[in-house]
Amino acid sequence: MATTAMLPFASMAAQATRASFGHAADGQNIDIVTLTNSHGMRARVMTYGASLQSLLVPDRNGKLADVVLGYDTLQGYLDRRQYFGATVGRYANRIAHGTFPLDGKAYHLTLNDGPNSLHGGVKGLDMQVWKVVDVKQGAVASVTMQYSSPDGDQGYPGNVTIKATYALSDDNQLKIAYVATTDKPTIVNLSNHTYWNLGGEGSGTVMDHLLMIPGDAITPVDATSIPNGQVVPVAGTPYDFRMAKPIGRDIRDGRSQQLLFGHGYDMNWVISRKEAEARVVARVEDPRSGRVMTLWSSKPGLQFYSGNFLDGTTVGKDHHIYRQGDAFVLEPQLFPDTPNHPDFGSARLAPGETYRNTIIYRFGVDGAMAK
Ligand code: BGC
């Protein structure tokens, strides 16, 4: 009894505060919620795109750095769509020609990536103003944001209600839980598009970060980044990250058509053929700062994108120019274009069902302090 009675006091470590972060083009207020824990970790999540605007993480000496790319002010996010920290959907990644069949009918989405629809189309979830519906503090500090996407939004059927909960706990874990429901059969595939640099945003390249992805195969793409339907083993290719290696070690291997198509890594790893129990889908370590991030999800696929289209024309936080390879993106999700590849699984969500994608980012440091 005595122990339980003390818990609430012992666990008031993680806190949440809310403030305004400016106004969207149509005048809507954008809120930003700050979650902090007792180790100085701090996550800031804004209602524009339910996006992770910053994340302070300690290095091996306890020094904090913001490990996610983005902007200091809302205007940067409004001026240019780059998915920094954003929630992406209704269908994360690409749908070929923006067209997919569902229950015998063809649906047509808005196109925003050559002939294809990328990350939800012309006005995806990353550009919508979400509503804060819950803020909690205590053992875990969290914020839940909600967005109701109307029937026909970007061509997707069904009124779909989406919730994104960001939760920061005292064991240096950030958890994002996406949940969606619909009133008509539809397709849903949500993920988070944070650009990470474990040395701190603006600190330079991530090519020396050690990456491990426990995937035996990838789903190769065509010149427009649409899967060609094959599932190809990674053994003996630049895509083999089963043993941790520097991101940049094989990125200049010109024998790989996939690296040429993507201007670097930009493809889906097969972690499993089906949804599974939550397990590690990637581990990344920055040898310089000692920061380590372990990513957990239950989804079958993991898109790994090595920041190939950061071209030195973006001035982000603290006047930092972001250049090619200055960040990596890891998106646990269904395989790209699944609705057009029945053997990839199913993205169908029906009324009465609940879509979920829970992504856990665990932070630590290498050997020196891992006790
Ligand atoms: C895609 C890339 C795309 C990027 C946009 C990634 O998820 O795989 O092809 O360029 O998002 O930031």
Short mmCIF file of C-alpha atoms in Angstrom, two decimals, residues 127-304:
data_model
loop_
_atom_site.label_atom_id
_atom_site.label_comp_id
_atom_site.label_asym_id
_atom_site.label_seq_id
_atom_site.Cartn_x
_atom_site.Cartn_y
_atom_site.Cartn_z
CA MET A 127 -0.53 20.15 -44.19
CA GLN A 128 -3.67 19.94 -42.09
CA VAL A 129 -4.38 21.75 -38.84
CA TRP A 130 -4.96 19.14 -36.13
CA LYS A 131 -6.76 19.75 -32.83
CA VAL A 132 -5.29 19.08 -29.39
CA VAL A 133 -7.81 16.77 -27.70
CA ASP A 134 -5.81 15.59 -24.68
CA VAL A 135 -2.69 16.57 -22.74
CA LYS A 136 -1.37 14.51 -19.83
CA GLN A 137 1.55 14.65 -17.44
CA GLY A 138 2.84 12.34 -14.75
CA ALA A 139 4.96 9.24 -15.29
CA VAL A 140 4.50 9.92 -19.00
CA ALA A 141 3.78 13.29 -20.63
CA SER A 142 1.63 13.09 -23.72
CA VAL A 143 -0.42 15.01 -26.22
CA THR A 144 -3.14 13.63 -28.46
CA MET A 145 -4.05 15.48 -31.65
CA GLN A 146 -6.99 14.69 -33.86
CA TYR A 147 -7.90 15.39 -37.46
CA SER A 148 -11.13 14.46 -39.24
CA SER A 149 -10.52 13.90 -42.92
CA PRO A 150 -13.78 14.24 -44.87
CA ASP A 151 -15.17 11.69 -47.34
CA GLY A 152 -13.45 12.30 -50.70
CA ASP A 153 -10.48 14.20 -49.19
CA GLN A 154 -7.73 13.97 -51.89
CA GLY A 155 -9.88 11.23 -53.48
CA TYR A 156 -9.89 8.85 -50.48
CA PRO A 157 -13.29 7.42 -49.53
CA GLY A 158 -14.84 7.64 -46.07
CA ASN A 159 -14.94 10.14 -43.24
CA VAL A 160 -11.80 9.13 -41.40
CA THR A 161 -10.96 10.24 -37.86
CA ILE A 162 -7.27 10.11 -37.05
CA LYS A 163 -5.58 10.50 -33.69
CA ALA A 164 -1.86 10.95 -33.12
CA THR A 165 -0.55 10.60 -29.56
CA TYR A 166 3.02 11.60 -28.77
CA ALA A 167 4.16 10.33 -25.36
CA LEU A 168 7.50 11.01 -23.66
CA SER A 169 8.45 8.85 -20.70
CA ASP A 170 11.18 9.12 -18.10
CA ASP A 171 13.13 6.23 -19.62
CA ASN A 172 13.91 8.41 -22.67
CA GLN A 173 11.34 6.83 -24.90
CA LEU A 174 9.17 8.74 -27.36
CA LYS A 175 6.13 6.83 -28.51
CA ILE A 176 3.87 7.89 -31.37
CA ALA A 177 0.56 6.07 -31.55
CA TYR A 178 -1.56 6.55 -34.65
CA VAL A 179 -5.17 5.38 -34.59
CA ALA A 180 -7.80 5.75 -37.33
CA THR A 181 -11.44 4.82 -37.85
CA THR A 182 -13.75 5.23 -40.83
CA ASP A 183 -17.46 5.27 -41.72
CA LYS A 184 -16.92 3.63 -45.18
CA PRO A 185 -14.40 1.07 -46.40
CA THR A 186 -11.18 2.88 -47.27
CA ILE A 187 -7.39 2.46 -47.20
CA VAL A 188 -5.13 3.80 -44.44
CA ASN A 189 -1.36 3.76 -43.98
CA LEU A 190 0.06 6.35 -41.57
CA SER A 191 3.63 7.01 -40.56
CA ASN A 192 5.91 9.69 -39.21
CA HIS A 193 8.42 11.47 -41.44
CA THR A 194 10.98 12.89 -39.00
CA TYR A 195 14.41 13.67 -40.47
CA TRP A 196 16.96 12.54 -37.88
CA ASN A 197 20.54 13.56 -37.26
CA LEU A 198 21.78 12.06 -34.00
CA GLY A 199 24.70 14.50 -33.95
CA GLY A 200 22.18 17.34 -33.86
CA GLU A 201 20.36 19.01 -36.76
CA GLY A 202 22.74 21.14 -38.80
CA SER A 203 25.82 19.30 -37.50
CA GLY A 204 26.67 17.83 -40.91
CA THR A 205 26.27 14.51 -42.61
CA VAL A 206 24.75 11.31 -41.20
CA MET A 207 26.81 9.13 -43.55
CA ASP A 208 28.96 7.97 -40.63
CA HIS A 209 25.96 6.95 -38.49
CA LEU A 210 25.85 3.18 -37.99
CA LEU A 211 22.53 1.77 -39.17
CA MET A 212 21.09 -1.69 -38.59
CA ILE A 213 17.87 -2.84 -40.30
CA PRO A 214 16.82 -6.45 -39.62
CA GLY A 215 15.24 -6.89 -43.07
CA ASP A 216 16.25 -9.74 -45.39
CA ALA A 217 14.73 -8.19 -48.52
CA ILE A 218 13.60 -4.98 -50.18
CA THR A 219 10.74 -4.23 -52.58
CA PRO A 220 12.61 -2.67 -55.55
CA VAL A 221 11.06 0.24 -57.40
CA ASP A 222 10.84 1.56 -60.97
CA ALA A 223 12.13 4.94 -62.15
CA THR A 224 9.07 6.67 -60.60
CA SER A 225 9.71 4.97 -57.21
CA ILE A 226 6.78 2.55 -57.49
CA PRO A 227 7.45 -1.07 -56.42
CA ASN A 228 7.82 -3.36 -59.41
CA GLY A 229 6.24 -6.18 -57.39
CA GLN A 230 9.42 -8.12 -56.70
CA VAL A 231 10.81 -8.97 -53.29
CA VAL A 232 14.60 -9.16 -53.58
CA PRO A 233 17.06 -10.46 -50.93
CA VAL A 234 19.51 -7.90 -49.56
CA ALA A 235 22.40 -10.39 -49.23
CA GLY A 236 25.42 -9.17 -51.19
CA THR A 237 23.84 -5.79 -52.03
CA PRO A 238 24.27 -2.22 -50.70
CA TYR A 239 20.87 -2.73 -48.98
CA ASP A 240 22.23 -5.26 -46.54
CA PHE A 241 22.07 -3.51 -43.15
CA ARG A 242 21.49 -6.69 -41.14
CA MET A 243 24.87 -6.06 -39.52
CA ALA A 244 25.26 -2.40 -38.55
CA LYS A 245 27.31 -0.40 -41.06
CA PRO A 246 27.84 3.29 -41.81
CA ILE A 247 24.98 4.67 -43.92
CA GLY A 248 27.51 6.03 -46.40
CA ARG A 249 29.62 2.89 -46.83
CA ASP A 250 27.89 1.53 -49.94
CA ILE A 251 25.81 4.54 -51.00
CA ARG A 252 28.12 5.27 -53.97
CA ASP A 253 27.88 1.77 -55.45
CA GLY A 254 27.00 2.60 -59.06
CA ARG A 255 26.09 -0.99 -59.86
CA SER A 256 22.85 -0.43 -57.99
CA GLN A 257 20.06 0.88 -60.19
CA GLN A 258 17.98 1.41 -57.03
CA LEU A 259 20.53 3.84 -55.57
CA LEU A 260 20.51 5.71 -58.89
CA PHE A 261 16.70 5.87 -59.01
CA GLY A 262 16.54 7.15 -55.44
CA HIS A 263 19.67 9.37 -55.52
CA GLY A 264 20.69 7.31 -52.49
CA TYR A 265 18.71 5.03 -50.19
CA ASP A 266 14.96 5.42 -50.67
CA MET A 267 13.25 2.08 -50.55
CA ASN A 268 11.18 -0.27 -48.47
CA TRP A 269 12.75 -3.02 -46.35
CA VAL A 270 10.73 -6.16 -45.72
CA ILE A 271 10.92 -6.59 -41.95
CA SER A 272 8.28 -9.31 -42.16
CA ARG A 273 5.63 -10.26 -44.71
CA LYS A 274 2.84 -9.54 -42.22
CA GLU A 275 2.05 -7.32 -39.28
CA ALA A 276 3.82 -8.75 -36.20
CA GLU A 277 4.32 -8.14 -32.50
CA ALA A 278 6.20 -4.87 -31.95
CA ARG A 279 9.92 -5.54 -32.52
CA VAL A 280 13.07 -3.60 -33.36
CA VAL A 281 12.88 -2.43 -36.98
CA ALA A 282 16.05 -0.29 -36.91
CA ARG A 283 18.91 0.77 -34.67
CA VAL A 284 21.05 3.83 -35.36
CA GLU A 285 24.17 4.96 -33.56
CA ASP A 286 26.16 8.16 -33.98
CA PRO A 287 29.78 7.28 -33.12
CA ARG A 288 30.68 10.91 -32.47
CA SER A 289 28.00 11.91 -29.94
CA GLY A 290 27.34 8.36 -28.74
CA ARG A 291 23.57 8.81 -29.18
CA VAL A 292 21.72 5.62 -30.04
CA MET A 293 18.14 5.35 -31.29
CA THR A 294 16.24 2.09 -31.45
CA LEU A 295 13.03 2.07 -33.43
CA TRP A 296 10.17 -0.32 -32.65
CA SER A 297 7.04 -1.03 -34.68
CA SER A 298 4.69 -3.86 -35.58
CA LYS A 299 4.42 -2.93 -39.28
CA PRO A 300 5.79 -5.21 -42.01
CA GLY A 301 7.71 -2.52 -43.94
CA LEU A 302 10.30 0.14 -43.20
CA GLN A 303 11.04 2.94 -45.67
CA PHE A 304 14.60 4.18 -45.25
#
